[in-house]
mmCIF file of C-alpha atoms in Angstrom:
data_model
loop_
_atom_site.group_PDB
_atom_site.id
_atom_site.type_symbol
_atom_site.label_atom_id
_atom_site.label_comp_id
_atom_site.label_asym_id
_atom_site.label_seq_id
_atom_site.Cartn_x
_atom_site.Cartn_y
_atom_site.Cartn_z
ATOM 1 C CA MET A 1 -122.733 24.445 -6.870
ATOM 2 C CA LYS A 2 -124.274 26.934 -9.338
ATOM 3 C CA PRO A 3 -123.281 30.044 -7.292
ATOM 4 C CA PHE A 4 -119.709 28.713 -7.170
ATOM 5 C CA ILE A 5 -119.663 28.280 -10.949
ATOM 6 C CA ARG A 6 -120.973 31.801 -11.471
ATOM 7 C CA LEU A 7 -118.317 33.216 -9.112
ATOM 8 C CA ALA A 8 -115.553 31.308 -10.876
ATOM 9 C CA THR A 9 -116.756 32.516 -14.257
ATOM 10 C CA LEU A 10 -116.816 36.122 -13.028
ATOM 11 C CA LEU A 11 -113.280 35.852 -11.701
ATOM 12 C CA LEU A 12 -112.048 34.472 -15.005
ATOM 13 C CA LEU A 13 -113.737 37.225 -17.009
ATOM 14 C CA VAL A 14 -112.420 39.981 -14.763
ATOM 15 C CA GLY A 15 -109.089 38.494 -13.680
ATOM 16 C CA PHE A 16 -107.565 37.579 -17.037
ATOM 17 C CA PRO A 17 -107.994 41.026 -18.669
ATOM 18 C CA LEU A 18 -106.712 42.722 -15.509
ATOM 19 C CA ALA A 19 -103.677 40.464 -15.391
ATOM 20 C CA GLY A 20 -103.046 41.144 -19.052
ATOM 21 C CA ARG A 21 -103.068 44.914 -18.520
ATOM 22 C CA VAL A 22 -100.620 44.563 -15.588
ATOM 23 C CA LEU A 23 -98.232 42.470 -17.634
ATOM 24 C CA GLN A 24 -98.391 44.930 -20.516
ATOM 25 C CA ARG A 25 -97.184 47.694 -18.211
ATOM 26 C CA LEU A 26 -94.164 45.698 -17.078
ATOM 27 C CA ARG A 27 -90.944 46.053 -19.003
ATOM 28 C CA PRO A 28 -89.921 42.785 -20.700
ATOM 29 C CA ILE A 29 -86.800 42.574 -18.534
ATOM 30 C CA ASP A 30 -88.960 42.574 -15.390
ATOM 31 C CA VAL A 31 -90.842 39.538 -16.653
ATOM 32 C CA VAL A 32 -87.893 37.572 -18.003
ATOM 33 C CA TYR A 33 -85.226 38.601 -15.477
ATOM 34 C CA PRO A 34 -87.092 39.619 -12.302
ATOM 35 C CA PHE A 35 -84.030 39.351 -10.016
ATOM 36 C CA ARG A 36 -81.582 41.290 -12.149
ATOM 37 C CA ALA A 37 -80.107 44.442 -10.644
ATOM 38 C CA ALA A 38 -77.051 46.583 -11.274
ATOM 39 C CA VAL A 39 -73.988 45.320 -9.414
ATOM 40 C CA THR A 40 -71.676 47.681 -7.577
ATOM 41 C CA VAL A 41 -68.700 47.123 -5.314
ATOM 42 C CA ASP A 42 -70.812 48.103 -2.315
ATOM 43 C CA ARG A 43 -73.435 45.523 -3.299
ATOM 44 C CA LEU A 44 -70.751 42.838 -3.502
ATOM 45 C CA LYS A 45 -69.467 43.769 -0.046
ATOM 46 C CA GLU A 46 -72.975 43.725 1.369
ATOM 47 C CA ARG A 47 -73.649 40.275 -0.107
ATOM 48 C CA GLY A 48 -70.190 38.887 0.658
ATOM 49 C CA THR A 49 -69.778 37.063 -2.657
ATOM 50 C CA LEU A 50 -68.876 37.689 -6.276
ATOM 51 C CA ARG A 51 -70.906 35.214 -8.312
ATOM 52 C CA LEU A 52 -68.937 33.926 -11.290
ATOM 53 C CA ALA A 53 -70.564 31.847 -14.050
ATOM 54 C CA VAL A 54 -67.901 29.587 -15.468
ATOM 55 C CA GLU A 55 -67.746 26.409 -17.514
ATOM 56 C CA LYS A 56 -66.340 23.485 -15.553
ATOM 57 C CA ASN A 57 -63.285 21.480 -16.523
ATOM 58 C CA THR A 58 -61.746 24.321 -18.499
ATOM 59 C CA LEU A 59 -58.627 26.286 -17.754
ATOM 60 C CA SER A 60 -60.857 28.991 -16.293
ATOM 61 C CA TYR A 61 -62.137 26.597 -13.604
ATOM 62 C CA PHE A 62 -61.357 23.019 -12.628
ATOM 63 C CA ILE A 63 -60.581 20.905 -9.587
ATOM 64 C CA HIS A 64 -57.039 19.648 -8.991
ATOM 65 C CA ARG A 65 -56.200 17.478 -5.985
ATOM 66 C CA GLY A 66 -59.439 18.488 -4.350
ATOM 67 C CA VAL A 67 -58.859 22.247 -4.719
ATOM 68 C CA ALA A 68 -60.618 24.700 -7.036
ATOM 69 C CA ARG A 69 -58.230 26.105 -9.630
ATOM 70 C CA GLY A 70 -58.422 28.199 -12.772
ATOM 71 C CA PHE A 71 -56.867 31.211 -14.432
ATOM 72 C CA GLU A 72 -59.886 33.517 -14.369
ATOM 73 C CA TYR A 73 -61.112 31.971 -11.109
ATOM 74 C CA ASP A 74 -57.822 32.865 -9.397
ATOM 75 C CA LEU A 75 -57.656 36.241 -11.117
ATOM 76 C CA LEU A 76 -61.076 37.257 -9.815
ATOM 77 C CA GLY A 77 -60.239 35.641 -6.480
ATOM 78 C CA GLU A 78 -57.523 38.238 -5.965
ATOM 79 C CA PHE A 79 -60.033 41.011 -6.730
ATOM 80 C CA ALA A 80 -62.574 39.518 -4.342
ATOM 81 C CA SER A 81 -59.938 39.213 -1.636
ATOM 82 C CA GLU A 82 -59.214 42.940 -1.881
ATOM 83 C CA LEU A 83 -62.905 43.587 -1.217
ATOM 84 C CA GLY A 84 -63.122 41.078 1.610
ATOM 85 C CA VAL A 85 -65.578 38.837 -0.265
ATOM 86 C CA ASP A 86 -65.470 35.328 -1.739
ATOM 87 C CA VAL A 87 -65.781 34.175 -5.331
ATOM 88 C CA LEU A 88 -68.832 31.931 -5.596
ATOM 89 C CA PRO A 89 -68.530 29.855 -8.788
ATOM 90 C CA ARG A 90 -71.743 29.118 -10.641
ATOM 91 C CA VAL A 91 -70.487 26.083 -12.513
ATOM 92 C CA VAL A 92 -72.190 25.237 -15.807
ATOM 93 C CA ALA A 93 -71.752 22.757 -18.630
ATOM 94 C CA SER A 94 -71.384 25.261 -21.474
ATOM 95 C CA ALA A 95 -70.472 28.847 -22.256
ATOM 96 C CA GLY A 96 -74.054 29.397 -23.416
ATOM 97 C CA GLU A 97 -75.348 28.590 -19.947
ATOM 98 C CA ALA A 98 -72.792 30.965 -18.437
ATOM 99 C CA ALA A 99 -74.015 33.756 -20.709
ATOM 100 C CA ASP A 100 -77.628 33.032 -19.705
ATOM 101 C CA MET A 101 -76.697 33.235 -16.032
ATOM 102 C CA LEU A 102 -75.038 36.595 -16.608
ATOM 103 C CA ARG A 103 -78.021 38.009 -18.501
ATOM 104 C CA SER A 104 -80.540 36.749 -15.949
ATOM 105 C CA GLY A 105 -78.741 38.237 -12.950
ATOM 106 C CA VAL A 106 -77.862 34.894 -11.367
ATOM 107 C CA ALA A 107 -74.187 35.759 -11.924
ATOM 108 C CA ASP A 108 -72.305 39.043 -11.563
ATOM 109 C CA ALA A 109 -69.612 38.070 -14.069
ATOM 110 C CA ALA A 110 -69.049 35.267 -16.555
ATOM 111 C CA VAL A 111 -66.107 33.730 -18.348
ATOM 112 C CA LEU A 112 -67.092 33.401 -22.005
ATOM 113 C CA PRO A 113 -65.080 32.473 -25.118
ATOM 114 C CA TRP A 114 -62.711 35.183 -26.294
ATOM 115 C CA SER A 115 -64.204 37.426 -28.966
ATOM 116 C CA ARG A 116 -62.867 40.471 -30.759
ATOM 117 C CA GLU A 117 -66.287 42.021 -30.272
ATOM 118 C CA PRO A 118 -66.369 43.881 -26.944
ATOM 119 C CA LYS A 119 -70.022 43.029 -26.291
ATOM 120 C CA VAL A 120 -72.417 40.119 -26.173
ATOM 121 C CA GLU A 121 -76.159 40.352 -25.686
ATOM 122 C CA GLY A 122 -76.622 42.165 -22.376
ATOM 123 C CA GLY A 123 -72.934 42.014 -21.444
ATOM 124 C CA VAL A 124 -69.707 43.899 -21.970
ATOM 125 C CA ARG A 125 -66.223 42.408 -22.130
ATOM 126 C CA LEU A 126 -63.613 43.680 -19.710
ATOM 127 C CA ASP A 127 -60.384 45.155 -21.017
ATOM 128 C CA PRO A 128 -57.776 42.590 -22.141
ATOM 129 C CA TYR A 129 -55.881 41.327 -19.117
ATOM 130 C CA ILE A 130 -53.300 39.139 -20.907
ATOM 131 C CA ARG A 131 -50.329 40.982 -22.324
ATOM 132 C CA GLU A 132 -48.623 40.212 -25.634
ATOM 133 C CA ARG A 133 -45.212 40.446 -24.000
ATOM 134 C CA TRP A 134 -46.121 37.460 -21.807
ATOM 135 C CA THR A 135 -47.418 35.271 -24.605
ATOM 136 C CA HIS A 136 -45.946 36.467 -27.910
ATOM 137 C CA VAL A 137 -49.429 36.091 -29.407
ATOM 138 C CA ALA A 138 -50.428 39.004 -31.597
ATOM 139 C CA ASP A 139 -53.603 41.075 -31.404
ATOM 140 C CA HIS A 140 -54.694 39.616 -28.068
ATOM 141 C CA ASP A 141 -55.940 36.498 -29.851
ATOM 142 C CA PHE A 142 -56.106 33.954 -27.038
ATOM 143 C CA PRO A 143 -58.301 31.001 -28.037
ATOM 144 C CA GLN A 144 -56.850 28.910 -25.214
ATOM 145 C CA THR A 145 -58.540 30.994 -22.549
ATOM 146 C CA GLY A 146 -61.680 33.049 -22.209
ATOM 147 C CA ALA A 147 -62.624 36.608 -21.390
ATOM 148 C CA ILE A 148 -64.484 38.064 -18.433
ATOM 149 C CA PHE A 149 -67.838 39.682 -19.179
ATOM 150 C CA VAL A 150 -70.003 41.811 -16.896
ATOM 151 C CA ARG A 151 -73.548 42.972 -17.580
ATOM 152 C CA GLU A 152 -73.761 46.311 -19.319
ATOM 153 C CA ASP A 153 -76.181 47.538 -16.645
ATOM 154 C CA SER A 154 -73.314 47.424 -14.090
ATOM 155 C CA PRO A 155 -70.842 50.099 -15.269
ATOM 156 C CA ALA A 156 -69.486 50.630 -11.744
ATOM 157 C CA LEU A 157 -68.389 46.979 -11.533
ATOM 158 C CA VAL A 158 -66.924 47.171 -15.046
ATOM 159 C CA HIS A 159 -64.898 50.213 -14.002
ATOM 160 C CA ALA A 160 -63.683 48.594 -10.762
ATOM 161 C CA LEU A 161 -62.657 45.365 -12.474
ATOM 162 C CA ASN A 162 -60.909 47.092 -15.363
ATOM 163 C CA GLY A 163 -58.906 49.138 -12.872
ATOM 164 C CA TYR A 164 -57.978 46.018 -10.934
ATOM 165 C CA LEU A 165 -56.952 44.114 -14.098
ATOM 166 C CA ALA A 166 -54.758 46.998 -15.186
ATOM 167 C CA ARG A 167 -53.004 46.840 -11.795
ATOM 168 C CA THR A 168 -52.451 43.082 -12.097
ATOM 169 C CA ALA A 169 -50.796 43.617 -15.473
ATOM 170 C CA ALA A 170 -48.491 46.235 -13.964
ATOM 171 C CA ASN A 171 -47.634 44.651 -10.607
ATOM 172 C CA GLY A 172 -46.820 41.158 -11.844
ATOM 173 C CA VAL A 173 -49.838 39.303 -10.458
ATOM 174 C CA GLY A 174 -51.303 38.751 -13.920
ATOM 175 C CA LYS A 175 -48.027 37.456 -15.319
ATOM 176 C CA GLU A 176 -47.542 35.158 -12.342
ATOM 177 C CA LEU A 177 -50.980 33.612 -12.874
ATOM 178 C CA TRP A 178 -50.390 33.373 -16.625
ATOM 179 C CA GLU A 179 -47.176 31.453 -16.082
ATOM 180 C CA ARG A 180 -48.800 29.214 -13.492
ATOM 181 C CA TYR A 181 -51.486 28.079 -15.922
ATOM 182 C CA PHE A 182 -49.833 28.404 -19.340
ATOM 183 C CA VAL A 183 -46.096 28.020 -18.870
ATOM 184 C CA TYR A 184 -45.245 26.022 -15.745
ATOM 185 C CA SER A 185 -48.489 24.055 -15.667
ATOM 186 C CA ALA A 186 -47.280 20.442 -15.629
ATOM 187 C CA ASP A 187 -47.998 20.063 -11.915
ATOM 188 C CA LEU A 188 -51.633 21.028 -12.513
ATOM 189 C CA GLY A 189 -52.152 18.237 -15.044
ATOM 190 C CA ILE A 190 -53.188 20.656 -17.798
ATOM 191 C CA VAL A 191 -53.494 19.321 -21.352
ATOM 192 C CA ARG A 192 -54.901 20.474 -24.696
ATOM 193 C CA ASP A 193 -58.107 18.841 -25.802
ATOM 194 C CA ARG A 194 -59.658 19.740 -29.181
ATOM 195 C CA GLY A 195 -58.146 23.193 -29.192
ATOM 196 C CA ARG A 196 -58.841 23.940 -25.556
ATOM 197 C CA VAL A 197 -56.625 23.865 -22.518
ATOM 198 C CA VAL A 198 -58.273 21.901 -19.721
ATOM 199 C CA GLY A 199 -57.505 20.175 -16.454
ATOM 200 C CA ARG A 200 -56.695 16.608 -17.373
ATOM 201 C CA ASP A 201 -57.934 14.994 -14.210
ATOM 202 C CA ARG A 202 -61.656 15.230 -13.482
ATOM 203 C CA ARG A 203 -61.260 13.432 -10.186
ATOM 204 C CA ILE A 204 -61.437 14.974 -6.760
ATOM 205 C CA SER A 205 -58.679 12.647 -5.628
ATOM 206 C CA ARG A 206 -57.077 9.351 -6.591
ATOM 207 C CA TYR A 207 -59.238 7.687 -3.927
ATOM 208 C CA ASP A 208 -62.617 8.660 -5.399
ATOM 209 C CA HIS A 209 -63.909 5.175 -6.161
ATOM 210 C CA LEU A 210 -62.795 3.877 -2.737
ATOM 211 C CA ILE A 211 -64.551 6.783 -1.042
ATOM 212 C CA ALA A 212 -67.694 6.142 -3.098
ATOM 213 C CA LYS A 213 -67.606 2.419 -2.370
ATOM 214 C CA HIS A 214 -67.702 2.838 1.415
ATOM 215 C CA ALA A 215 -69.725 6.056 1.552
ATOM 216 C CA GLN A 216 -72.588 4.668 -0.491
ATOM 217 C CA GLN A 217 -72.700 1.457 1.519
ATOM 218 C CA ALA A 218 -73.187 3.617 4.606
ATOM 219 C CA GLY A 219 -75.757 5.905 2.975
ATOM 220 C CA PHE A 220 -73.569 9.001 2.550
ATOM 221 C CA ASP A 221 -72.869 11.143 -0.484
ATOM 222 C CA TRP A 222 -69.288 10.257 -1.397
ATOM 223 C CA ARG A 223 -68.578 13.918 -2.106
ATOM 224 C CA LEU A 224 -69.376 14.766 1.526
ATOM 225 C CA VAL A 225 -66.903 12.138 2.709
ATOM 226 C CA ALA A 226 -64.326 13.512 0.253
ATOM 227 C CA ALA A 227 -64.835 16.970 1.788
ATOM 228 C CA VAL A 228 -64.232 15.505 5.253
ATOM 229 C CA ILE A 229 -61.050 13.811 4.037
ATOM 230 C CA PHE A 230 -59.752 17.024 2.503
ATOM 231 C CA ARG A 231 -60.336 18.864 5.771
ATOM 232 C CA GLU A 232 -58.759 16.094 7.834
ATOM 233 C CA SER A 233 -55.703 15.160 5.761
ATOM 234 C CA ARG A 234 -55.798 16.833 2.337
ATOM 235 C CA PHE A 235 -55.836 13.292 0.905
ATOM 236 C CA ASP A 236 -52.495 12.426 2.521
ATOM 237 C CA PRO A 237 -52.659 8.743 3.602
ATOM 238 C CA HIS A 238 -49.531 9.208 5.737
ATOM 239 C CA ALA A 239 -50.939 12.049 7.860
ATOM 240 C CA VAL A 240 -50.611 11.620 11.639
ATOM 241 C CA SER A 241 -51.944 14.149 14.146
ATOM 242 C CA ARG A 242 -50.317 15.166 17.416
ATOM 243 C CA ARG A 243 -52.918 13.079 19.233
ATOM 244 C CA GLY A 244 -52.173 9.996 17.141
ATOM 245 C CA ALA A 245 -55.069 10.091 14.671
ATOM 246 C CA ARG A 246 -53.936 8.484 11.438
ATOM 247 C CA GLY A 247 -54.568 8.317 7.721
ATOM 248 C CA LEU A 248 -56.954 9.927 5.304
ATOM 249 C CA MET A 249 -59.803 10.329 7.777
ATOM 250 C CA GLN A 250 -57.637 10.882 10.871
ATOM 251 C CA VAL A 251 -59.316 8.175 12.938
ATOM 252 C CA MET A 252 -57.830 7.322 16.328
ATOM 253 C CA PRO A 253 -56.656 3.685 16.504
ATOM 254 C CA GLY A 254 -59.039 2.914 19.361
ATOM 255 C CA THR A 255 -61.992 4.363 17.467
ATOM 256 C CA ALA A 256 -61.083 2.373 14.355
ATOM 257 C CA THR A 257 -60.996 -0.842 16.372
ATOM 258 C CA ASP A 258 -64.281 0.058 18.031
ATOM 259 C CA VAL A 259 -66.049 0.352 14.654
ATOM 260 C CA GLY A 260 -64.636 -2.928 13.405
ATOM 261 C CA VAL A 261 -61.452 -1.893 11.563
ATOM 262 C CA PRO A 262 -58.611 -2.929 13.893
ATOM 263 C CA ASN A 263 -55.840 -2.094 11.417
ATOM 264 C CA ALA A 264 -56.687 1.184 9.670
ATOM 265 C CA ARG A 265 -53.250 1.876 8.229
ATOM 266 C CA SER A 266 -54.028 1.476 4.526
ATOM 267 C CA ALA A 267 -55.861 4.184 2.586
ATOM 268 C CA GLU A 268 -58.949 2.024 2.114
ATOM 269 C CA ALA A 269 -59.013 0.888 5.743
ATOM 270 C CA SER A 270 -58.833 4.502 6.905
ATOM 271 C CA ILE A 271 -61.780 5.393 4.684
ATOM 272 C CA GLN A 272 -63.690 2.350 5.905
ATOM 273 C CA ALA A 273 -63.089 3.245 9.550
ATOM 274 C CA GLY A 274 -63.917 6.916 9.102
ATOM 275 C CA VAL A 275 -67.142 6.209 7.247
ATOM 276 C CA ALA A 276 -68.165 3.601 9.825
ATOM 277 C CA TYR A 277 -67.613 6.158 12.561
ATOM 278 C CA LEU A 278 -69.649 8.759 10.661
ATOM 279 C CA ARG A 279 -72.409 6.174 10.341
ATOM 280 C CA ARG A 280 -72.384 5.493 14.078
ATOM 281 C CA LEU A 281 -72.606 9.227 14.796
ATOM 282 C CA SER A 282 -75.432 9.555 12.295
ATOM 283 C CA GLU A 283 -77.399 6.907 14.191
ATOM 284 C CA THR A 284 -76.555 8.528 17.535
ATOM 285 C CA PHE A 285 -78.024 11.876 16.489
ATOM 286 C CA GLN A 286 -80.799 10.537 14.268
ATOM 287 C CA GLU A 287 -83.474 12.794 15.783
ATOM 288 C CA SER A 288 -82.169 15.682 13.680
ATOM 289 C CA GLY A 289 -82.642 15.812 9.924
ATOM 290 C CA GLY A 290 -81.309 17.223 6.667
ATOM 291 C CA ASP A 291 -78.347 19.596 6.731
ATOM 292 C CA ASP A 292 -78.842 20.107 10.475
ATOM 293 C CA HIS A 293 -78.244 16.393 10.916
ATOM 294 C CA LEU A 294 -75.087 16.452 8.789
ATOM 295 C CA ALA A 295 -73.727 19.480 10.631
ATOM 296 C CA ILE A 296 -74.273 17.886 14.040
ATOM 297 C CA VAL A 297 -72.659 14.641 12.881
ATOM 298 C CA LEU A 298 -69.635 16.551 11.556
ATOM 299 C CA ALA A 299 -69.275 18.443 14.837
ATOM 300 C CA ALA A 300 -69.378 15.136 16.691
ATOM 301 C CA TYR A 301 -66.754 13.702 14.331
ATOM 302 C CA LEU A 302 -64.413 16.472 15.409
ATOM 303 C CA LEU A 303 -65.303 16.885 19.086
ATOM 304 C CA GLY A 304 -66.693 13.493 19.965
ATOM 305 C CA PRO A 305 -70.372 12.687 20.599
ATOM 306 C CA GLY A 306 -70.078 13.418 24.322
ATOM 307 C CA HIS A 307 -69.347 17.110 23.834
ATOM 308 C CA VAL A 308 -72.198 17.439 21.352
ATOM 309 C CA SER A 309 -74.548 15.773 23.849
ATOM 310 C CA ASP A 310 -73.341 18.277 26.470
ATOM 311 C CA ALA A 311 -74.171 21.097 24.041
ATOM 312 C CA GLN A 312 -77.636 19.641 23.528
ATOM 313 C CA GLN A 313 -78.247 19.674 27.275
ATOM 314 C CA ILE A 314 -77.162 23.313 27.454
ATOM 315 C CA ALA A 315 -79.438 24.134 24.526
ATOM 316 C CA HIS A 316 -82.342 22.476 26.314
ATOM 317 C CA SER A 317 -81.671 24.532 29.456
ATOM 318 C CA LEU A 318 -81.693 27.707 27.351
ATOM 319 C CA ASP A 319 -84.928 26.737 25.530
ATOM 320 C CA LEU A 320 -83.078 26.389 22.222
ATOM 321 C CA HIS A 321 -83.524 23.637 19.656
ATOM 322 C CA THR A 322 -81.456 20.631 20.670
ATOM 323 C CA ASN A 323 -81.633 18.899 17.277
ATOM 324 C CA LEU A 324 -81.010 21.875 15.019
ATOM 325 C CA TRP A 325 -77.630 23.259 14.018
ATOM 326 C CA TRP A 326 -78.738 26.654 12.754
ATOM 327 C CA GLY A 327 -80.763 28.287 15.497
ATOM 328 C CA GLY A 328 -79.541 25.662 17.964
ATOM 329 C CA LEU A 329 -76.182 24.000 18.554
ATOM 330 C CA LYS A 330 -74.202 26.442 16.417
ATOM 331 C CA HIS A 331 -74.992 29.091 19.036
ATOM 332 C CA VAL A 332 -74.434 26.794 22.000
ATOM 333 C CA LEU A 333 -71.126 25.081 21.188
ATOM 334 C CA PRO A 334 -69.003 28.181 21.970
ATOM 335 C CA LEU A 335 -70.419 28.051 25.508
ATOM 336 C CA LEU A 336 -68.391 24.870 26.044
ATOM 337 C CA GLU A 337 -65.346 27.147 26.197
ATOM 338 C CA LYS A 338 -66.742 29.026 29.200
ATOM 339 C CA PRO A 339 -66.174 27.602 32.725
ATOM 340 C CA ALA A 340 -69.632 28.736 33.808
ATOM 341 C CA PHE A 341 -71.043 26.177 31.394
ATOM 342 C CA TYR A 342 -68.464 23.418 30.867
ATOM 343 C CA ASN A 343 -67.916 22.967 34.624
ATOM 344 C CA HIS A 344 -71.474 21.637 34.766
ATOM 345 C CA THR A 345 -71.177 19.200 31.855
ATOM 346 C CA LYS A 346 -70.149 15.567 31.782
ATOM 347 C CA PHE A 347 -67.270 15.915 29.305
ATOM 348 C CA GLY A 348 -66.001 19.403 30.165
ATOM 349 C CA PHE A 349 -64.242 21.905 27.937
ATOM 350 C CA ALA A 350 -64.508 21.733 24.128
ATOM 351 C CA SER A 351 -63.406 24.116 21.387
ATOM 352 C CA GLY A 352 -66.836 25.086 20.129
ATOM 353 C CA HIS A 353 -65.673 27.875 17.815
ATOM 354 C CA HIS A 354 -63.269 25.467 16.141
ATOM 355 C CA ALA A 355 -66.121 23.006 15.596
ATOM 356 C CA ILE A 356 -68.223 25.685 13.928
ATOM 357 C CA ARG A 357 -65.411 26.603 11.540
ATOM 358 C CA TYR A 358 -64.798 22.913 10.859
ATOM 359 C CA VAL A 359 -68.433 22.299 9.906
ATOM 360 C CA GLU A 360 -68.622 25.432 7.760
ATOM 361 C CA GLN A 361 -65.415 24.554 5.898
ATOM 362 C CA ILE A 362 -66.617 21.041 5.131
ATOM 363 C CA PHE A 363 -70.007 22.269 3.919
ATOM 364 C CA LYS A 364 -68.305 24.820 1.683
ATOM 365 C CA ARG A 365 -66.061 22.180 0.145
ATOM 366 C CA TYR A 366 -68.953 19.721 -0.122
ATOM 367 C CA ASN A 367 -70.867 22.281 -2.179
ATOM 368 C CA LEU A 368 -67.753 22.791 -4.308
ATOM 369 C CA TYR A 369 -67.453 19.056 -4.960
ATOM 370 C CA ARG A 370 -71.162 18.758 -5.771
ATOM 371 C CA ARG A 371 -70.731 21.410 -8.453
ATOM 372 C CA HIS A 372 -67.685 19.680 -9.891
ATOM 373 C CA ALA A 373 -68.287 15.950 -9.492
ATOM 374 C CA ASP A 374 -71.190 13.678 -10.365
ATOM 375 C CA GLU A 375 -73.105 11.511 -7.936
ATOM 376 C CA GLN A 376 -70.918 8.659 -9.143
ATOM 377 C CA PRO A 377 -67.174 9.236 -9.580
ATOM 378 C CA VAL A 378 -65.804 9.137 -13.106
ATOM 379 C CA GLU A 379 -64.394 5.818 -14.259
ATOM 380 C CA SER A 380 -60.867 7.198 -14.387
ATOM 381 C CA ALA A 381 -61.027 7.721 -10.639
ATOM 382 C CA LYS A 382 -60.067 4.109 -9.949
ATOM 383 C CA THR A 383 -56.853 3.906 -8.013
ATOM 384 C CA SER A 384 -54.011 1.571 -8.608
ATOM 385 C CA ARG A 385 -53.318 -1.353 -6.297
ATOM 386 C CA LYS A 386 -50.464 0.687 -4.892
ATOM 387 C CA ASP A 387 -52.830 3.563 -4.034
ATOM 388 C CA GLU A 388 -55.284 1.229 -2.301
ATOM 389 C CA GLY A 389 -52.587 -0.278 -0.160
ATOM 390 C CA SER A 390 -50.604 2.829 0.700
ATOM 391 C CA ALA A 391 -50.304 3.670 4.338
#
C-alpha cells in the first residue's frame, strides 16, 4: 500500500502544476466554448442544418395544428431551403438561454429581443428585415417581434444572411410572411400577451389528452403517438385511405377489431385502436431496444409485421443485425422491392424506401413535439365532447 500512496502523491505534485500551465496557455474561449467555430455557408451545407436558438411559444416559433410555425423560423427556412439544408430549432425557455446557445456555438443564429444596439455580447444583429412601409411603425421599432443575431466570429454567414434578407424585402417574400403573422393571422390563433405576440394554443392538437390517455396506458410517449397521427391523417378524424384505413391513426377495420376495438369510427376509438396495434407490434419485436425498437415498430405499423419479419430474415442471411434499425433493417428493407429477394420471402413485395421515409418523418416530428410539448399535455388540451365523439 505504501508504494501506491507514494506514487499517487507524486502524480498529484507533478500533475496539478502541469495541468495548470496547460490551462494557462489556452485562450479563455477554448475553455468556456470548446465547440465554437466560425460558421460559413459551406459549413452549413456540409452539416445539412442551420441551428436556430429560439424561444418557444413566441411569434418567432410556435406549434399550430401540429406544425412548426413562426415569423423568423419561416424566414430562415426560406434561406435554408435555398442552400438545400434544414432549419434545426434549438428551442429554449427564454431569450437569455438563446443568447447563451449562440455564444457557446450550440446555435448558428438566435432570435433575440429587438434592440437598437446592433450588437450583444459575442453576437451581431442582422440588418433590419421588416420595412416601415409594411408596418407604419417608425424607426424600425418592433417590440412585437425579435431580431436575428449571428456570432461576430462568423462574418461570412452575416454577409450571406443580410444579402438574403435584402432580397426578401425586395421580392415580396418578407412582406408576405409579415402579413401572414401580423396582419392576416387569425387562422394561426395569434394573440397579444403582456406586450408580446404569441401563439395562443400550446397544444399539438385538440386530441392531446385523449392521445396521452391511451398512449401512457400502453407505455408510449404520447408525443410519439401524436407524431404518428400527424403522419397518418394530419389530425383529421374523417380521413379514409384508398385501402379503407380510417380515422386519426388510419387503422384498417379488421385490424381494429383484432385488437379489441370493433367500432373505431370515433376519434378516441381510432386512437385506442392505433395505440393497441402499436403495443402489439412492440411486443412482437421486443428483442430490439431503444430507438431501434421504435423504428422497427413504426416500419411494421406501415408495412405490417410480416414484411418486417421478411426483412429480418434477409438481414440474417446477409450477416446484418436483425434487431437493429440503423446498421440493420434500414439497409435491408429496400431489398424487398427487388424480385431477387422478395420472390423468396413469405409476404412478397414491400415498399422499403417508403417505410424508411415514413420512419424518418415520424422521428423528426417526434423530436419537434418533444421540444415543444411537455411529457404531460397542457390542461387546455382537453377536447370537447363533440371532439371526442367526432368520426
